[in-house]
């Protein structure tokens, strides 16, 4: 097992990489399409219809490239989450297993964002062009994106962000406290086994609520929606546990501080 002097910097480096990737993902999914996307070449009249797009290599080639990038991300994210791979990683990397998973996920997502090929001349599913929709629809989308990202960050904090990023595992190991998951209740472990992404609805809002849904954005939204749907297996028992935990945390936050005047 690596000494603590190596464990802590490794976990922190993974956290910094994941945090920076998260900021870039906000820009990629929200700021770019809402505040100045890829300029159209030739204007709206030059865009092709859906049937013609299936025969146009200038559209099919970048779409195939984008699909490959998405499949790379989904494959990495799913394969490294299997029990077999997690056991192998724990065997060779020990307490850094979660940090390594987070770092690899961040790198895969960086590949998607940096090498994504837009398809500006492809067909669009919808577009807000006529007034007043051209003014109000982008504004409404912007507000919904801001709300969604605030909810995402809040939910991640509720779900123990340090543990999700792998920091807590290293912290507990260095202090000799054992594995954090070993201290959680069976209901919490059951929930974590069913829920890979605690921010599904908010991410779907970010993916689909855009003023213009072009060809490459449609591919991104469709594939990630399918993946998010398949990665979830929540039932009523999980939802009751989630509701109870949220109420407990809200109660803790609403309690008056010690020493505060009544």
Short mmCIF file of C-alpha atoms in Angstrom, two decimals:
data_model
loop_
_atom_site.label_atom_id
_atom_site.label_comp_id
_atom_site.label_asym_id
_atom_site.label_seq_id
_atom_site.Cartn_x
_atom_site.Cartn_y
_atom_site.Cartn_z
CA UNK A 1 0.00 0.00 0.00
CA UNK A 2 1.35 3.39 -0.95
CA UNK A 3 2.36 5.66 1.94
CA UNK A 4 0.13 8.50 3.02
CA UNK A 5 2.46 11.03 1.38
CA UNK A 6 1.52 9.55 -2.00
CA UNK A 7 -2.11 8.76 -1.26
CA UNK A 8 -3.16 12.28 -0.31
CA UNK A 9 -1.63 14.09 -3.34
CA UNK A 10 -3.05 11.43 -5.68
CA UNK A 11 -6.56 11.83 -4.27
CA UNK A 12 -6.28 15.63 -4.40
CA UNK A 13 -5.06 15.54 -8.01
CA UNK A 14 -8.03 13.36 -8.96
CA UNK A 15 -10.38 15.75 -7.20
CA UNK A 16 -8.91 18.81 -8.94
CA UNK A 17 -9.15 17.07 -12.32
CA UNK A 18 -12.77 16.11 -11.67
CA UNK A 19 -13.67 19.60 -10.46
CA UNK A 20 -12.11 21.25 -13.50
CA UNK A 21 -13.86 18.77 -15.79
CA UNK A 22 -17.17 19.56 -14.10
CA UNK A 23 -16.68 23.28 -14.76
CA UNK A 24 -15.84 22.52 -18.38
CA UNK A 25 -18.92 20.29 -18.66
CA UNK A 26 -21.11 23.19 -17.55
CA UNK A 27 -19.60 25.29 -20.33
CA UNK A 28 -19.99 22.48 -22.86
CA UNK A 29 -23.62 21.65 -22.10
CA UNK A 30 -25.01 25.04 -21.06
CA UNK A 31 -22.91 28.10 -21.81
CA UNK A 32 -21.94 27.15 -25.35
CA UNK A 33 -25.46 26.37 -26.66
CA UNK A 34 -27.13 29.19 -24.68
CA UNK A 35 -24.64 32.05 -24.94
CA UNK A 36 -23.15 31.64 -28.38
CA UNK A 37 -22.96 28.26 -29.99
CA UNK A 38 -21.15 27.24 -33.11
CA UNK A 39 -21.92 29.72 -35.92
CA UNK A 40 -24.06 28.40 -38.71
CA UNK A 41 -22.39 28.09 -42.12
CA UNK A 42 -24.69 29.15 -44.90
CA UNK A 43 -27.62 30.13 -42.66
CA UNK A 44 -30.78 28.18 -41.77
CA UNK A 45 -31.83 27.76 -45.41
CA UNK A 46 -28.67 25.83 -46.16
CA UNK A 47 -29.42 23.14 -43.59
CA UNK A 48 -30.49 19.79 -44.92
CA UNK A 49 -33.52 17.73 -44.06
CA UNK A 50 -33.39 14.52 -42.05
CA UNK A 51 -33.59 12.18 -45.06
CA UNK A 52 -30.95 14.07 -46.99
CA UNK A 53 -28.71 14.10 -43.91
CA UNK A 54 -28.60 10.29 -43.93
CA UNK A 55 -26.86 10.45 -47.32
CA UNK A 56 -24.50 13.35 -46.60
CA UNK A 57 -21.00 12.28 -45.60
CA UNK A 58 -20.24 15.74 -44.20
CA UNK A 59 -22.95 15.06 -41.60
CA UNK A 60 -22.59 11.32 -41.07
CA UNK A 61 -18.82 11.36 -40.51
CA UNK A 62 -18.80 13.86 -37.59
CA UNK A 63 -21.87 12.17 -36.11
CA UNK A 64 -20.10 8.81 -36.22
CA UNK A 65 -17.06 10.41 -34.56
CA UNK A 66 -19.21 11.95 -31.84
CA UNK A 67 -20.98 8.63 -31.30
CA UNK A 68 -17.60 6.93 -30.86
CA UNK A 69 -16.58 9.50 -28.25
CA UNK A 70 -19.83 9.01 -26.33
CA UNK A 71 -19.51 5.22 -26.46
CA UNK A 72 -15.95 5.54 -25.14
CA UNK A 73 -17.20 7.57 -22.18
CA UNK A 74 -20.17 5.28 -21.49
CA UNK A 75 -18.00 2.17 -21.83
CA UNK A 76 -15.38 3.48 -19.42
CA UNK A 77 -17.99 4.71 -16.94
CA UNK A 78 -19.85 1.41 -16.97
CA UNK A 79 -16.93 -1.03 -17.16
CA UNK A 80 -15.03 0.52 -14.26
CA UNK A 81 -18.23 0.46 -12.18
CA UNK A 82 -18.59 -3.32 -12.41
CA UNK A 83 -17.78 -5.37 -9.32
CA UNK A 84 -15.08 -7.33 -11.14
CA UNK A 85 -13.13 -4.25 -12.20
CA UNK A 86 -13.64 -2.54 -8.83
CA UNK A 87 -12.27 -5.63 -7.06
CA UNK A 88 -9.24 -5.68 -9.38
CA UNK A 89 -8.60 -1.97 -8.85
CA UNK A 90 -8.97 -2.31 -5.08
CA UNK A 91 -6.50 -5.17 -5.18
CA UNK A 92 -3.78 -3.20 -6.96
CA UNK A 93 -4.59 0.41 -6.02
CA UNK A 94 -6.19 -0.07 -2.62
CA UNK A 95 -7.90 2.97 -1.18
CA UNK A 96 -7.24 4.95 -4.37
CA UNK A 97 -9.78 2.84 -6.27
CA UNK A 98 -12.49 5.49 -6.17
CA UNK A 99 -10.07 8.32 -6.98
CA UNK A 100 -8.78 6.39 -9.99
CA UNK A 101 -12.33 5.79 -11.18
CA UNK A 102 -13.14 9.50 -10.87
CA UNK A 103 -9.92 10.50 -12.68
CA UNK A 104 -10.55 8.09 -15.56
CA UNK A 105 -14.15 9.32 -15.87
CA UNK A 106 -12.93 12.92 -15.96
CA UNK A 107 -10.36 12.09 -18.65
CA UNK A 108 -12.96 10.27 -20.76
CA UNK A 109 -15.31 13.24 -20.45
CA UNK A 110 -12.49 15.60 -21.39
CA UNK A 111 -11.96 13.61 -24.59
CA UNK A 112 -15.65 13.95 -25.43
CA UNK A 113 -15.67 17.71 -24.88
CA UNK A 114 -12.35 18.54 -26.52
CA UNK A 115 -12.79 16.43 -29.65
CA UNK A 116 -16.56 16.85 -30.12
CA UNK A 117 -17.45 17.63 -33.73
CA UNK A 118 -20.40 20.04 -34.15
CA UNK A 119 -22.70 19.60 -37.15
CA UNK A 120 -23.84 23.17 -37.91
CA UNK A 121 -25.32 22.30 -41.34
CA UNK A 122 -27.30 19.33 -40.09
CA UNK A 123 -31.08 19.34 -39.59
CA UNK A 124 -32.57 20.66 -36.36
CA UNK A 125 -35.38 19.14 -34.34
CA UNK A 126 -36.51 22.55 -33.10
CA UNK A 127 -35.29 26.14 -33.10
CA UNK A 128 -36.64 29.34 -31.60
CA UNK A 129 -36.27 31.87 -34.45
CA UNK A 130 -39.40 33.99 -34.62
CA UNK A 131 -40.10 36.73 -32.11
CA UNK A 132 -40.99 36.78 -29.29
CA UNK A 133 -39.76 33.17 -28.97
CA UNK A 134 -36.25 34.06 -30.13
CA UNK A 135 -35.94 36.30 -27.04
CA UNK A 136 -37.93 34.47 -24.40
CA UNK A 137 -37.02 30.84 -25.11
CA UNK A 138 -33.24 31.34 -24.62
CA UNK A 139 -33.95 33.31 -21.45
CA UNK A 140 -36.22 30.56 -20.10
CA UNK A 141 -33.64 27.91 -20.99
CA UNK A 142 -30.93 29.91 -19.21
CA UNK A 143 -33.03 30.16 -16.04
CA UNK A 144 -33.81 26.42 -16.09
CA UNK A 145 -30.15 25.57 -16.61
CA UNK A 146 -29.09 27.76 -13.68
CA UNK A 147 -31.70 26.13 -11.44
CA UNK A 148 -30.68 22.65 -12.61
CA UNK A 149 -26.98 23.22 -11.92
CA UNK A 150 -27.72 24.68 -8.49
CA UNK A 151 -29.80 21.59 -7.70
CA UNK A 152 -27.04 19.32 -9.00
CA UNK A 153 -24.41 20.93 -6.77
CA UNK A 154 -26.79 20.84 -3.77
CA UNK A 155 -27.63 17.17 -4.28
CA UNK A 156 -23.95 16.25 -4.61
CA UNK A 157 -23.30 17.90 -1.25
CA UNK A 158 -26.20 15.96 0.29
CA UNK A 159 -24.76 12.73 -1.13
CA UNK A 160 -21.37 13.25 0.53
CA UNK A 161 -19.32 14.89 -2.20
CA UNK A 162 -15.99 13.99 -0.59
CA UNK A 163 -16.85 10.30 -0.68
CA UNK A 164 -18.09 10.47 -4.28
CA UNK A 165 -14.75 12.01 -5.30
CA UNK A 166 -12.66 9.48 -3.37
CA UNK A 167 -11.24 11.97 -0.85
CA UNK A 168 -13.03 10.54 2.15
CA UNK A 169 -11.71 7.03 1.52
CA UNK A 170 -8.12 8.26 1.62
CA UNK A 171 -8.79 10.48 4.66
CA UNK A 172 -10.30 7.59 6.60
CA UNK A 173 -7.46 5.29 5.57
CA UNK A 174 -4.74 7.71 6.68
CA UNK A 175 -6.44 8.13 10.07
CA UNK A 176 -7.04 4.39 10.43
CA UNK A 177 -10.83 4.71 10.45
CA UNK A 178 -11.47 1.98 7.88
CA UNK A 179 -13.73 2.10 4.83
CA UNK A 180 -16.45 4.82 4.87
CA UNK A 181 -19.00 2.53 3.23
CA UNK A 182 -18.59 0.05 6.10
CA UNK A 183 -20.03 2.68 8.44
CA UNK A 184 -23.16 3.27 6.36
CA UNK A 185 -26.52 1.66 7.03
CA UNK A 186 -27.83 -1.23 4.90
CA UNK A 187 -30.47 1.14 3.48
CA UNK A 188 -27.77 3.54 2.28
CA UNK A 189 -25.74 0.72 0.72
CA UNK A 190 -28.86 -0.56 -1.02
CA UNK A 191 -29.51 2.89 -2.45
CA UNK A 192 -25.95 3.29 -3.71
CA UNK A 193 -26.14 -0.08 -5.46
CA UNK A 194 -29.22 1.10 -7.38
CA UNK A 195 -28.28 4.71 -8.02
CA UNK A 196 -25.23 5.61 -10.05
CA UNK A 197 -26.23 9.20 -10.83
CA UNK A 198 -28.11 11.14 -8.11
CA UNK A 199 -28.84 14.04 -10.50
CA UNK A 200 -30.66 12.31 -13.35
CA UNK A 201 -33.63 14.68 -13.80
CA UNK A 202 -31.50 17.79 -13.57
CA UNK A 203 -29.02 16.48 -16.15
CA UNK A 204 -31.86 15.60 -18.51
CA UNK A 205 -33.14 19.16 -18.20
CA UNK A 206 -29.72 20.51 -19.12
CA UNK A 207 -29.42 18.15 -22.08
CA UNK A 208 -32.84 18.74 -23.64
CA UNK A 209 -33.90 22.27 -22.70
CA UNK A 210 -32.06 24.31 -25.32
CA UNK A 211 -33.30 26.95 -27.79
CA UNK A 212 -31.95 25.01 -30.77
CA UNK A 213 -31.70 21.23 -30.81
CA UNK A 214 -29.35 20.41 -33.64
CA UNK A 215 -28.17 17.04 -34.90
CA UNK A 216 -25.11 16.60 -32.70
CA UNK A 217 -26.94 17.92 -29.61
CA UNK A 218 -29.75 15.45 -30.29
CA UNK A 219 -27.20 12.61 -30.41
CA UNK A 220 -25.67 13.77 -27.12
CA UNK A 221 -29.05 14.08 -25.40
CA UNK A 222 -30.42 10.79 -26.73
CA UNK A 223 -27.45 8.64 -25.81
CA UNK A 224 -26.92 10.12 -22.35
CA UNK A 225 -30.66 9.92 -21.64
CA UNK A 226 -30.62 6.24 -22.56
CA UNK A 227 -27.56 5.66 -20.41
CA UNK A 228 -28.98 7.52 -17.42
CA UNK A 229 -32.21 5.55 -17.71
CA UNK A 230 -30.45 2.19 -17.83
CA UNK A 231 -28.13 3.11 -14.94
CA UNK A 232 -31.03 3.63 -12.53
CA UNK A 233 -32.99 1.00 -10.67
CA UNK A 234 -34.67 2.91 -7.87
CA UNK A 235 -37.78 1.53 -6.21
CA UNK A 236 -40.19 2.88 -3.61
CA UNK A 237 -37.97 1.79 -0.73
CA UNK A 238 -35.04 3.76 -2.15
CA UNK A 239 -37.22 6.82 -2.68
CA UNK A 240 -38.51 6.65 0.91
CA UNK A 241 -34.94 6.49 2.19
CA UNK A 242 -33.94 9.45 0.01
CA UNK A 243 -36.88 11.49 1.28
CA UNK A 244 -36.05 10.66 4.91
CA UNK A 245 -32.40 11.63 4.46
CA UNK A 246 -33.31 14.91 2.81
CA UNK A 247 -35.73 15.77 5.61
CA UNK A 248 -33.09 14.91 8.22
CA UNK A 249 -30.47 17.15 6.61
CA UNK A 250 -32.93 20.01 6.22
CA UNK A 251 -33.85 19.64 9.89
CA UNK A 252 -30.16 19.81 10.87
CA UNK A 253 -29.66 22.93 8.78
CA UNK A 254 -32.74 24.62 10.23
CA UNK A 255 -31.82 24.02 13.88
CA UNK A 256 -30.68 27.13 15.81
CA UNK A 257 -26.98 27.28 16.53
CA UNK A 258 -25.70 26.64 20.05
CA UNK A 259 -25.58 29.81 22.08
CA UNK A 260 -28.03 31.61 19.85
CA UNK A 261 -30.51 33.75 21.73
CA UNK A 262 -34.03 32.37 21.90
#
